[in-house]
Coordinates of C-alpha atoms in Angstrom, one line a residue:
X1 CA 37.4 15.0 -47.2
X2 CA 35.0 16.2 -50.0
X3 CA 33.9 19.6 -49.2
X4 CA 30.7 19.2 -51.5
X5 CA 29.1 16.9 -49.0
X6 CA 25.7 17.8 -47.3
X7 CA 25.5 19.3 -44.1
X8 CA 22.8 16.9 -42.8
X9 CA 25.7 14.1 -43.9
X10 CA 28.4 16.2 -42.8
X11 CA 26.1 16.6 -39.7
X12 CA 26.7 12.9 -39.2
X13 CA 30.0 12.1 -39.5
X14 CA 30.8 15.0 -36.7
X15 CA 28.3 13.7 -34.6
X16 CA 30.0 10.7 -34.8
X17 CA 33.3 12.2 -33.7
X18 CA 31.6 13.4 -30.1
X19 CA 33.6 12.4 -27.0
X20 CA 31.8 9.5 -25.1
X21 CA 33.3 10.7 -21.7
X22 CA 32.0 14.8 -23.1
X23 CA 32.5 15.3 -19.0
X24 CA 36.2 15.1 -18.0
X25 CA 38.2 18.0 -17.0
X26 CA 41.1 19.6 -19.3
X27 CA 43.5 18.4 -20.6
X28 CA 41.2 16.0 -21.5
X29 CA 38.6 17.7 -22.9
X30 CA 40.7 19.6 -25.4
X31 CA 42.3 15.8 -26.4
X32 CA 38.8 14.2 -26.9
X33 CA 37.9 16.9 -29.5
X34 CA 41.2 16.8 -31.5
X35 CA 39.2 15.5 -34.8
X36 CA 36.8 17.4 -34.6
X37 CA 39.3 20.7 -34.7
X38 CA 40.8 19.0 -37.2
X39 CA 37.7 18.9 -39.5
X40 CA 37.1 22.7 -39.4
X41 CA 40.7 23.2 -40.9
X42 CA 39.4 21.1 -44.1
X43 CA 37.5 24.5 -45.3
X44 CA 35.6 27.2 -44.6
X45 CA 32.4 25.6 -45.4
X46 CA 33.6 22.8 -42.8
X47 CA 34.5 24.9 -40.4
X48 CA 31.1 26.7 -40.1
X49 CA 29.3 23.4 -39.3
X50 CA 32.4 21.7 -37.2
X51 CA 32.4 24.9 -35.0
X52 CA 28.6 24.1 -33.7
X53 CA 29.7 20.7 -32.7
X54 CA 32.8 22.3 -31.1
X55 CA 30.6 23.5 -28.7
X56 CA 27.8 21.6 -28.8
X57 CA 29.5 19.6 -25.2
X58 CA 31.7 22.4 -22.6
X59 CA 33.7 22.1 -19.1
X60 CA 34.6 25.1 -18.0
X61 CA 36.8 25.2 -15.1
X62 CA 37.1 28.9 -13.6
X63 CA 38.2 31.1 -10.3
X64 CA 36.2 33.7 -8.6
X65 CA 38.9 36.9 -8.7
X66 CA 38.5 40.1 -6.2
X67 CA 37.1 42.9 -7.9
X68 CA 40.3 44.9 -8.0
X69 CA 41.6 42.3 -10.5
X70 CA 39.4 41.8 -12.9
X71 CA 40.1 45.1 -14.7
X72 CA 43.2 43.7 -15.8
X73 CA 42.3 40.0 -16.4
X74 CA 39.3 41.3 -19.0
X75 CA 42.0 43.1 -20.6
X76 CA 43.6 39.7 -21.9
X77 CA 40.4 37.9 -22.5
X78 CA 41.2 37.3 -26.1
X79 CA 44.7 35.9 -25.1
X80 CA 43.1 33.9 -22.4
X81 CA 39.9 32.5 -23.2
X82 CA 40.1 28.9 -23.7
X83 CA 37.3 28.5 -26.2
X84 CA 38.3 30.9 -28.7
X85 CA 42.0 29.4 -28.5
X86 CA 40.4 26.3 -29.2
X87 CA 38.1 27.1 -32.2
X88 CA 41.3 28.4 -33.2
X89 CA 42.9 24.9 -33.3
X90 CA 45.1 25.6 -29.8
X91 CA 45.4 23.0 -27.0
X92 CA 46.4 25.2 -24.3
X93 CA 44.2 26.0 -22.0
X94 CA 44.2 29.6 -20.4
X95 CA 46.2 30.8 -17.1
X96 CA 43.4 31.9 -15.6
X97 CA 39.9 32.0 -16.7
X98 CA 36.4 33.5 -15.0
X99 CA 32.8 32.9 -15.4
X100 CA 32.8 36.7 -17.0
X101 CA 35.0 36.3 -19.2
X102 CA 32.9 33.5 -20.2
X103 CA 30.0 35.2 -20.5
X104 CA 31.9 38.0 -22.3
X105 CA 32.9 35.2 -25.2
X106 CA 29.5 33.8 -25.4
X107 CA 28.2 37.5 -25.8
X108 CA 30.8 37.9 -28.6
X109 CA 30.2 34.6 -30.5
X110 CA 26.5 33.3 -31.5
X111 CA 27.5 30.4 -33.0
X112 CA 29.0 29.2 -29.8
X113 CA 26.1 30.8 -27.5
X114 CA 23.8 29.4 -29.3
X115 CA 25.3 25.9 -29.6
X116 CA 25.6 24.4 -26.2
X117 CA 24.1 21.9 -25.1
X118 CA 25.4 20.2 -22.5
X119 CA 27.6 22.6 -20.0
X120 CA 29.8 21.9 -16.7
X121 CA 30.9 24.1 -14.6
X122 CA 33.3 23.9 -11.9
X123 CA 34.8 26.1 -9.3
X124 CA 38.7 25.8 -8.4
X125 CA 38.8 26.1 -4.9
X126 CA 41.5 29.2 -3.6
X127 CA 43.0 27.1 -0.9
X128 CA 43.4 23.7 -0.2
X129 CA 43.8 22.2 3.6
X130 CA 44.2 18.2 5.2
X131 CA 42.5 18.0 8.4
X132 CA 42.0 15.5 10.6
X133 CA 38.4 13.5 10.6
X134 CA 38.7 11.1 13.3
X135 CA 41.8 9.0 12.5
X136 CA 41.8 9.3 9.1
X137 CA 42.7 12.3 7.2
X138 CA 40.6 14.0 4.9
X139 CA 41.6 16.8 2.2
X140 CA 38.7 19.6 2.9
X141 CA 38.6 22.3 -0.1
X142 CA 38.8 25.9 1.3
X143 CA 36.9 28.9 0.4
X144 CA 37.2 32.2 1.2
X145 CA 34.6 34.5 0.9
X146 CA 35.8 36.0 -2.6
X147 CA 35.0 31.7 -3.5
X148 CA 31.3 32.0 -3.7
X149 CA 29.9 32.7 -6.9
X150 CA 27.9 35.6 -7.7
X151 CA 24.4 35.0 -8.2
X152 CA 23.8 37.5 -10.7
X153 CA 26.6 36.2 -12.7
X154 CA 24.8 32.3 -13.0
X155 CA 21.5 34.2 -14.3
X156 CA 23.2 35.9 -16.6
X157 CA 24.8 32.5 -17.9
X158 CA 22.0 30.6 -17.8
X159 CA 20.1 33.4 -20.0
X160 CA 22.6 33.0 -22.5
X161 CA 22.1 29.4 -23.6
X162 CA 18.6 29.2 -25.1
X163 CA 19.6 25.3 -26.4
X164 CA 20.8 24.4 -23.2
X165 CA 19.7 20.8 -22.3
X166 CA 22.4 19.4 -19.7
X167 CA 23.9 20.9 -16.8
X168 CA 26.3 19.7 -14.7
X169 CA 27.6 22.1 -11.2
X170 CA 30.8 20.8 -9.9
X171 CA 32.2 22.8 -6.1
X172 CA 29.7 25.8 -6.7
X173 CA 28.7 27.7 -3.7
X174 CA 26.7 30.9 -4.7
X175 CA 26.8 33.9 -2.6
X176 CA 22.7 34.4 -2.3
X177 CA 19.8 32.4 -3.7
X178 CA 18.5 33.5 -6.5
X179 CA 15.6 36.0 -6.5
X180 CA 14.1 34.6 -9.3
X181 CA 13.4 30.9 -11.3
X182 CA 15.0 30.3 -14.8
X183 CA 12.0 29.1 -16.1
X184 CA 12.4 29.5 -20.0
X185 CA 14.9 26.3 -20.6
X186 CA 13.6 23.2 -19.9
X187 CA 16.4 21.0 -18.3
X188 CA 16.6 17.4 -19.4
X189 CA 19.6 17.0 -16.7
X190 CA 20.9 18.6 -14.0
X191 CA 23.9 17.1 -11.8
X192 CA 24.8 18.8 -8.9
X193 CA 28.1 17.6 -7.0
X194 CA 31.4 18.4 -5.1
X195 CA 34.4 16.9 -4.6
X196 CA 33.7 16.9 -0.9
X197 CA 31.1 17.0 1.2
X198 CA 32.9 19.2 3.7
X199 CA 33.2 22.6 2.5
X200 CA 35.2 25.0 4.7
X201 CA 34.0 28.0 3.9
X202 CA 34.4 31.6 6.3
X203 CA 31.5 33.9 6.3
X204 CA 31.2 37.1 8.1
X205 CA 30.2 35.3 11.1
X206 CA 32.5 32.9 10.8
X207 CA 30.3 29.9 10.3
X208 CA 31.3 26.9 8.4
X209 CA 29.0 26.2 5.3
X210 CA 28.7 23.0 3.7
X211 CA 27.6 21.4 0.6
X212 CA 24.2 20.7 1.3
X213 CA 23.2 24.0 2.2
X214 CA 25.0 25.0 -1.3
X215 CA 22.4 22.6 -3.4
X216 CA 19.5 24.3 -1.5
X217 CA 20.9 27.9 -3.0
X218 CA 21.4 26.7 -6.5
X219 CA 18.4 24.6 -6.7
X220 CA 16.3 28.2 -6.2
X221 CA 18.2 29.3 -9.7
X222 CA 15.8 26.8 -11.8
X223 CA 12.1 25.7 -12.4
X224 CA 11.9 22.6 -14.2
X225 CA 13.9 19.8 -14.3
X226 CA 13.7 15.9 -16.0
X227 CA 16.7 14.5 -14.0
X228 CA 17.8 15.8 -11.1
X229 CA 21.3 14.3 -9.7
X230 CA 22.5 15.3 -6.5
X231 CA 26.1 13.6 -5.4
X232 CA 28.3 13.6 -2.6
X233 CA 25.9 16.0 -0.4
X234 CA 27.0 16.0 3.3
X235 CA 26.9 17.9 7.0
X236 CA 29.3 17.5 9.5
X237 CA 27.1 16.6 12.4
X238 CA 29.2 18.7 15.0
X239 CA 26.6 20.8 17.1
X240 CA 29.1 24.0 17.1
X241 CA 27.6 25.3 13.7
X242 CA 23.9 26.5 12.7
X243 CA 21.1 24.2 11.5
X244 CA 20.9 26.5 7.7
X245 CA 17.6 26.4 6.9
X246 CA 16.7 27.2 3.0
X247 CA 15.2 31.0 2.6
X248 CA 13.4 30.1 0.0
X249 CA 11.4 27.3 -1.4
X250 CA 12.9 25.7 -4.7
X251 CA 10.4 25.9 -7.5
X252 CA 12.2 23.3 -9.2
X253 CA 9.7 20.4 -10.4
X254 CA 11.5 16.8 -11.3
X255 CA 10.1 13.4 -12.5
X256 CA 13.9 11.4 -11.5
X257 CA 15.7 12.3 -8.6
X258 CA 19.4 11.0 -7.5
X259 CA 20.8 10.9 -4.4
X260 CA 24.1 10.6 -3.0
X261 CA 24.2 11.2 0.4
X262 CA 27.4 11.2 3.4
X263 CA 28.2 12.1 6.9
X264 CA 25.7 12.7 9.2
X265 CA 22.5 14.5 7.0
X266 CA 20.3 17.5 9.0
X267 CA 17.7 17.8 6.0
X268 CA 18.3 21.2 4.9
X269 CA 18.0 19.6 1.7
X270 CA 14.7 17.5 1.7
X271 CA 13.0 20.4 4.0
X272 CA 13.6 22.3 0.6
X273 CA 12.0 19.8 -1.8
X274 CA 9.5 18.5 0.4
X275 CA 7.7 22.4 1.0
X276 CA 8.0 22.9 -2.8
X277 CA 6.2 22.0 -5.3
X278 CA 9.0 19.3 -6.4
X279 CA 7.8 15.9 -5.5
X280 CA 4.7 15.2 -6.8
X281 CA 5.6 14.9 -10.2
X282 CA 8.5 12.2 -9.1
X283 CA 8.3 9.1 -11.3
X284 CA 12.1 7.9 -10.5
X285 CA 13.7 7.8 -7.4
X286 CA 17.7 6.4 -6.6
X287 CA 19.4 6.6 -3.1
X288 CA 22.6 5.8 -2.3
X289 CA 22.6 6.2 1.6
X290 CA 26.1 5.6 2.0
X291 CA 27.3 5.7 5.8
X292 CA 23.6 7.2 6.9
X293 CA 22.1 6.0 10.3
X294 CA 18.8 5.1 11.3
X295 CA 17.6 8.4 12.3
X296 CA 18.6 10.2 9.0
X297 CA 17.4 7.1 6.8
X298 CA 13.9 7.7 9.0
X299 CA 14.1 11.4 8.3
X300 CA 14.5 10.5 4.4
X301 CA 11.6 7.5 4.3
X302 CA 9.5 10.6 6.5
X303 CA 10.3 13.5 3.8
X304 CA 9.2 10.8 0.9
X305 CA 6.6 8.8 2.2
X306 CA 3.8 11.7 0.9
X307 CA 4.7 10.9 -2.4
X308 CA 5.9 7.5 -2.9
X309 CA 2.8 6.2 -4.2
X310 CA 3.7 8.0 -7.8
X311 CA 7.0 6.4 -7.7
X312 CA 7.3 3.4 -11.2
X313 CA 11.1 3.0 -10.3
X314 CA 13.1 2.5 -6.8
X315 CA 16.9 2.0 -7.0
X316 CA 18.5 1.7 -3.5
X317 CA 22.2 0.8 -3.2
X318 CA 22.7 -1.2 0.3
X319 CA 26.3 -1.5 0.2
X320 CA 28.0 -0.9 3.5
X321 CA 30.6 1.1 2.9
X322 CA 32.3 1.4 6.2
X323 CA 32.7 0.2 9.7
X324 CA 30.7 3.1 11.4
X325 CA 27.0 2.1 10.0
X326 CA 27.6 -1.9 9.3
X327 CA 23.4 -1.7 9.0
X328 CA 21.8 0.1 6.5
X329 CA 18.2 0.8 7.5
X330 CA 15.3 -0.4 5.7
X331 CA 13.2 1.5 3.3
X332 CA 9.4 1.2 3.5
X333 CA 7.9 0.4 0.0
X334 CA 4.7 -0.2 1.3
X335 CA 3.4 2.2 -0.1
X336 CA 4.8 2.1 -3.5
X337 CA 1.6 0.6 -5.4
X338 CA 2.8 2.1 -8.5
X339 CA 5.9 0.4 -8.4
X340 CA 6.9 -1.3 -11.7
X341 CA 10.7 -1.9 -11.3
X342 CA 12.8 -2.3 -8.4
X343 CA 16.9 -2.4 -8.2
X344 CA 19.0 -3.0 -5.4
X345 CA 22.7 -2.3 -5.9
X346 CA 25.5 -3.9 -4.0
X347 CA 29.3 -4.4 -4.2
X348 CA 30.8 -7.2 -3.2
X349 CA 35.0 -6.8 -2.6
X350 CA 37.4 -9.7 -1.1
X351 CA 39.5 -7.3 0.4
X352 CA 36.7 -6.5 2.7
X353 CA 35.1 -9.8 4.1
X354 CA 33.0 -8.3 6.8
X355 CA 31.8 -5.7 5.2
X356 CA 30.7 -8.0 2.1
X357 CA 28.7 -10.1 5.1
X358 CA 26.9 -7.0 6.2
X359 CA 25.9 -6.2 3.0
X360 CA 24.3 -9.5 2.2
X361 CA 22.1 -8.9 5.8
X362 CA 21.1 -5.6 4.8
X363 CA 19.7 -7.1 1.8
X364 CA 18.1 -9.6 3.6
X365 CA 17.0 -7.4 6.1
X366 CA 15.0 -5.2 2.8
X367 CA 13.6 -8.3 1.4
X368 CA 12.1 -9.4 4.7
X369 CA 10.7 -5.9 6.1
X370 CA 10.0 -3.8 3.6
X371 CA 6.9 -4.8 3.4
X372 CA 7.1 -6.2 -0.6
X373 CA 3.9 -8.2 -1.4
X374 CA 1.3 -8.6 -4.0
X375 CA -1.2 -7.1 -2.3
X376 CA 1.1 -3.9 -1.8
X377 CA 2.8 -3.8 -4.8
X378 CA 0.5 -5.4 -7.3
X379 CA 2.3 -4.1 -10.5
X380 CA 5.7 -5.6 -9.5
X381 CA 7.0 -8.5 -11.4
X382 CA 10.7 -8.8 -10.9
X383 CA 13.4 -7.3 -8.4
X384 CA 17.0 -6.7 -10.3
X385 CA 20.2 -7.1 -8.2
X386 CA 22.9 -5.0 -9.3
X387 CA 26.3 -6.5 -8.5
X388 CA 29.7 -5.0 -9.0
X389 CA 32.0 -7.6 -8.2
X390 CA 35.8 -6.2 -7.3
X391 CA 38.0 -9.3 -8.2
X392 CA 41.5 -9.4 -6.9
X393 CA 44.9 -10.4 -8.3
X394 CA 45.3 -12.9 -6.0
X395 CA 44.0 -16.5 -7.6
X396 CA 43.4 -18.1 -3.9
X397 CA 40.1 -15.7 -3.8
X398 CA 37.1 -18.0 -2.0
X399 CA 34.2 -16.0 -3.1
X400 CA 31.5 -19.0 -1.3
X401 CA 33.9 -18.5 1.8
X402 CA 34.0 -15.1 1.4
X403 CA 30.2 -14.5 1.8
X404 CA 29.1 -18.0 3.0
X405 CA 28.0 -16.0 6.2
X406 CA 25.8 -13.5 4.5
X407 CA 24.1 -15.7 1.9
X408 CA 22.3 -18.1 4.4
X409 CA 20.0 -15.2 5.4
X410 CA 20.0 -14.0 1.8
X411 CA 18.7 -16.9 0.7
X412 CA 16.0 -17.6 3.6
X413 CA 15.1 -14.0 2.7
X414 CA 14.9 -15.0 -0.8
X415 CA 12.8 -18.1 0.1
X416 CA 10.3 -16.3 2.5
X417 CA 9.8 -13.5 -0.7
X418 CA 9.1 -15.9 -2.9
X419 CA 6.2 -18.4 -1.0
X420 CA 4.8 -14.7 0.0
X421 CA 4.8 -13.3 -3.6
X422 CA 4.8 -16.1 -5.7
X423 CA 4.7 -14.5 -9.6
X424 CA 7.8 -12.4 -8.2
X425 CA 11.0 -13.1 -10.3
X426 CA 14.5 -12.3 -9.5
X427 CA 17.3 -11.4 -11.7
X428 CA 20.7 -10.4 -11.5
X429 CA 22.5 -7.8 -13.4
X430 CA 26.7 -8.2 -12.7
X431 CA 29.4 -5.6 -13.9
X432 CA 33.4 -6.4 -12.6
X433 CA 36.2 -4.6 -11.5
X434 CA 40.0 -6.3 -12.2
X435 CA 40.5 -9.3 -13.8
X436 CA 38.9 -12.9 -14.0
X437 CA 40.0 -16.1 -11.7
X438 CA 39.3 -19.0 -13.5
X439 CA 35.8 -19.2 -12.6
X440 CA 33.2 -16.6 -14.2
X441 CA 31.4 -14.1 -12.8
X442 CA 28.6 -16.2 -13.7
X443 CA 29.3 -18.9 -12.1
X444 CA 30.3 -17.7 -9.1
X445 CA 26.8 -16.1 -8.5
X446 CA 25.1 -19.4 -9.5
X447 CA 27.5 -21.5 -6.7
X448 CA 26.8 -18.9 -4.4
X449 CA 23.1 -19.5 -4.8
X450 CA 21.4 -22.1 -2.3
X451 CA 17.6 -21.1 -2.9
X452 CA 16.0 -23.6 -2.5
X453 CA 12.2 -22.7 -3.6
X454 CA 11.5 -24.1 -6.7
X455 CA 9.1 -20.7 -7.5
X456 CA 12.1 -18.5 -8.0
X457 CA 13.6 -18.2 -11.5
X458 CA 16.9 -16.1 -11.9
X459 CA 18.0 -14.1 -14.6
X460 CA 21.8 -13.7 -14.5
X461 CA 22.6 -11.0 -17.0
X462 CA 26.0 -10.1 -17.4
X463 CA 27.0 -6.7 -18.5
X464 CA 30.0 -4.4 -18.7
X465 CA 33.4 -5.5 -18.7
X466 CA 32.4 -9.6 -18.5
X467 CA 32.9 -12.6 -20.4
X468 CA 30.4 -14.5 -22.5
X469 CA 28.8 -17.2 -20.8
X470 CA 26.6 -19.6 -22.8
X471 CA 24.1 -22.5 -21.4
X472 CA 22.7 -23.4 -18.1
X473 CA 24.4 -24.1 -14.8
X474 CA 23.2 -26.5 -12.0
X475 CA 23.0 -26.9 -8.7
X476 CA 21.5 -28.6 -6.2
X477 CA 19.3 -29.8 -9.1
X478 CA 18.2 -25.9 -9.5
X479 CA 18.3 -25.0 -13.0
X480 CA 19.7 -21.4 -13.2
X481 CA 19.4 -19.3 -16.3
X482 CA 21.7 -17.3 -17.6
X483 CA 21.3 -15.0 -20.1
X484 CA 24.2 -12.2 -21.5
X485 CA 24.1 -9.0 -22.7
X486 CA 26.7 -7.4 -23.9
X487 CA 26.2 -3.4 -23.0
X488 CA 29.9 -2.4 -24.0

């Protein structure tokens, strides 16, 4: 490779060597970015300029270590920081690593400081436990105290990284809110998650503190945010431990807001957003209620009805996703006048045949009571069904059979939505999981279609991992069109 070439070009042809999936853990982080250590061996002129896009995407996996030990652990940092191992063209990544020593490196190293731009962070929890939830067992990740992370460590971090644009927290529990906002980065993204929403962690009182209360804590570390992602967010509703309320209200102003929300939900969470000064600026909203009941589904359309009338995109997954909540309660959109685009995401699996029915009613249930007409929601045009379809190996699968029971009240849902908003149009977006029987995915959404009002036009768009699927499919003298896209 010529080492005369300009950096703008050479700029190019690195950028082009950028893991897609930038957010996996190690060993496959250090894999993804094997070219790209490879270009900075070419020279030292490549090297300068392949060493900002080393860093330009980091996961950082660390421990929380007792103060006693870190003496000796910052006395191998050189040995043991992964980074500098890294930009040294090692694949082995360290023994043991903490969020100090990281700072300590990014102290040390300007190019790399100043170079990040998207960062995750993850905690690896000290102990590891299976306990019983119900009658199925669940791995819960254990903390001890020494777990939480300090604070004043995550300021000092975040100060460090003036190009900063993407943030992920994975498992992070910090030990106090933080006294004051990190207002001089703009966020374009932040994601919040853990890998369960049932975090045992001891405190000197010996309460239990879970994940929810944990997003309240780290939302008070940061002032203004594009997209915020919150995943896997949970209580366990057992009336033995403390309602947490938040101590202080997050600053933290968003325009798109995630959710991912388990297990029984006490609204810690929205009691912090909702008393801030988060919501009003909210342009995006997506909830994925999974296994939520009534009352917490009423406690989340309460915390976001002050604002909904901002909102220009809903997306609200209905799947059922287990056999506690087979109905998931309706939304209110009412209110929504701003509303320009609406998505409703479902999964339909033949492994599960009851769950696929309630699915389909829960839909049905949305189209006919939340309250979706012209007059309401005047600058709505089309509603976009989402669809992952999990095909199985088996070829006998009867997908009409299947979710024969379910589609009749979709369909007089359908019906009764369209003679009530007549200009409304409804499309369907499709993604699979496994491999293809010998009818398409296509096609089995058009033969699973009865509508019969003649005002409804659908869109079937196939995306992901689909075939191609050309011309138009009848039935029951309904023309259906269908359109593909290719997004892979």
């Amino acid at each position: 490779m010529s080492d005369c070439l300009p950096v703008e070009l050479m700029d190019i042809i690195l950028g082009h060597l950028h893991p897609e999936q930038w957010l996996v853990s190690w060993p496959n982080t250090a894999r993804n970015k094997l070219n790209l250590a490879a270009c900075s061996l070419v020279s030292r002129r490549w090297n300068a300029v392949t060493r900002r896009h080393l860093f330009e995407d980091v996961v950082y996996s660390f421990r929380r270590v007792p103060a006693d030990d870190e003496a000796s652990h910052e006395a191998l940092t050189c040995e043991h920081d992964v980074y500098r191992r890294f930009s040294m063209g090692s694949v082995c990544e360290a023994r043991y690593k903490t969020l100090r020593l990281f700072c300590q490196f990014l102290r040390s190293d300007e190019v790399a400081r100043t170079s990040i731009r998207r960062l995750r962070l993850r905690v690896l929890p000290s102990a590891r436990r299976i306990s019983s939830f119900g009658s199925t067992p669940r791995l819960d990740l254990c903390f001890d105290e020494q777990d939480r992370v300090e604070s004043a460590e995550l300021v000092a971090l975040f100060g460090l990284l003036p190009n900063l644009r993407v943030l992920h927290l994975s498992d992070i529990i910090p030990s106090t809110p933080s006294c004051a906002s990190w207002k001089t980065i703009r966020l374009r993204q932040l994601s919040i998650d853990f890998s369960s929403p049932f975090y045992q962690l001891r405190d000197r009182n010996q309460y239990t503190t879970y994940s929810e209360y944990a997003v309240v804590q780290l939302l008070t570390f940061f002032g203004e945010v594009e997209d915020l992602q919150i995943a896997r967010v949970g209580f366990d509703h057992s009336s033995s431990y403390p309602i947490l309320r938040s101590t202080q209200s997050s600053p933290l102003r968003v325009r798109s807001l995630t959710l991912c929300m388990t297990q029984s939900y006490r609204g810690c969470l929205l009691d912090s957003l909702t008393s801030s000064v988060t919501l009003p600026d909210l342009r995006r909203l997506v909830l994925k209620p999974h296994d939520l009941s009534a009352r917490e589904v009423h406690l989340l359309q309460n915390a976001l009805s002050p604002f909904s009338g901002n909102l220009l995109e809903l997306k609200y997954d209905l799947s059922r996703t287990n056999f506690f909540h087979a109905t998931v309660p309706v939304l209110d959109i009412s209110r929504c006048n701003k509303l320009h685009q609406l998505n409703i995401g479902f999964r339909l699996d033949p492994h599960t045949r009851y769950t696929n029915i309630d699915t389909l009613r829960n839909i049905a249930s949305f189209l006919s009571e939340a309250r979706i007409s012209q007059t309401m929601n005047p600058q709505l045009r089309a509603i976009t069904f989402e669809i992952t379809f999990v095909f199985t190996l088996e070829e006998n699968s009867n997908w009409q059979l299947c979710c024969h029971e379910g589609m009749n009240a979709f369909d007089c849902a359908v019906s009764e939505l369209a003679s009530r908003y007549p200009i409304l149009k409804l499309r369907f977006e499709y993604k699979t999981i496994g491999r293809f029987m010998s009818q398409s995915p296509a096609d089995t959404i058009a033969n699973m279609m009865s509508i019969t009002s003649q005002r409804v036009k659908l869109h079937i768009q196939a995306y992901g991992n689909s075939e191609h699927v050309h011309g138009n499919i009848t039935r029951n003298s309904q023309p259906y069109e269908i359109g593909v896209d290719e997004f892979l």
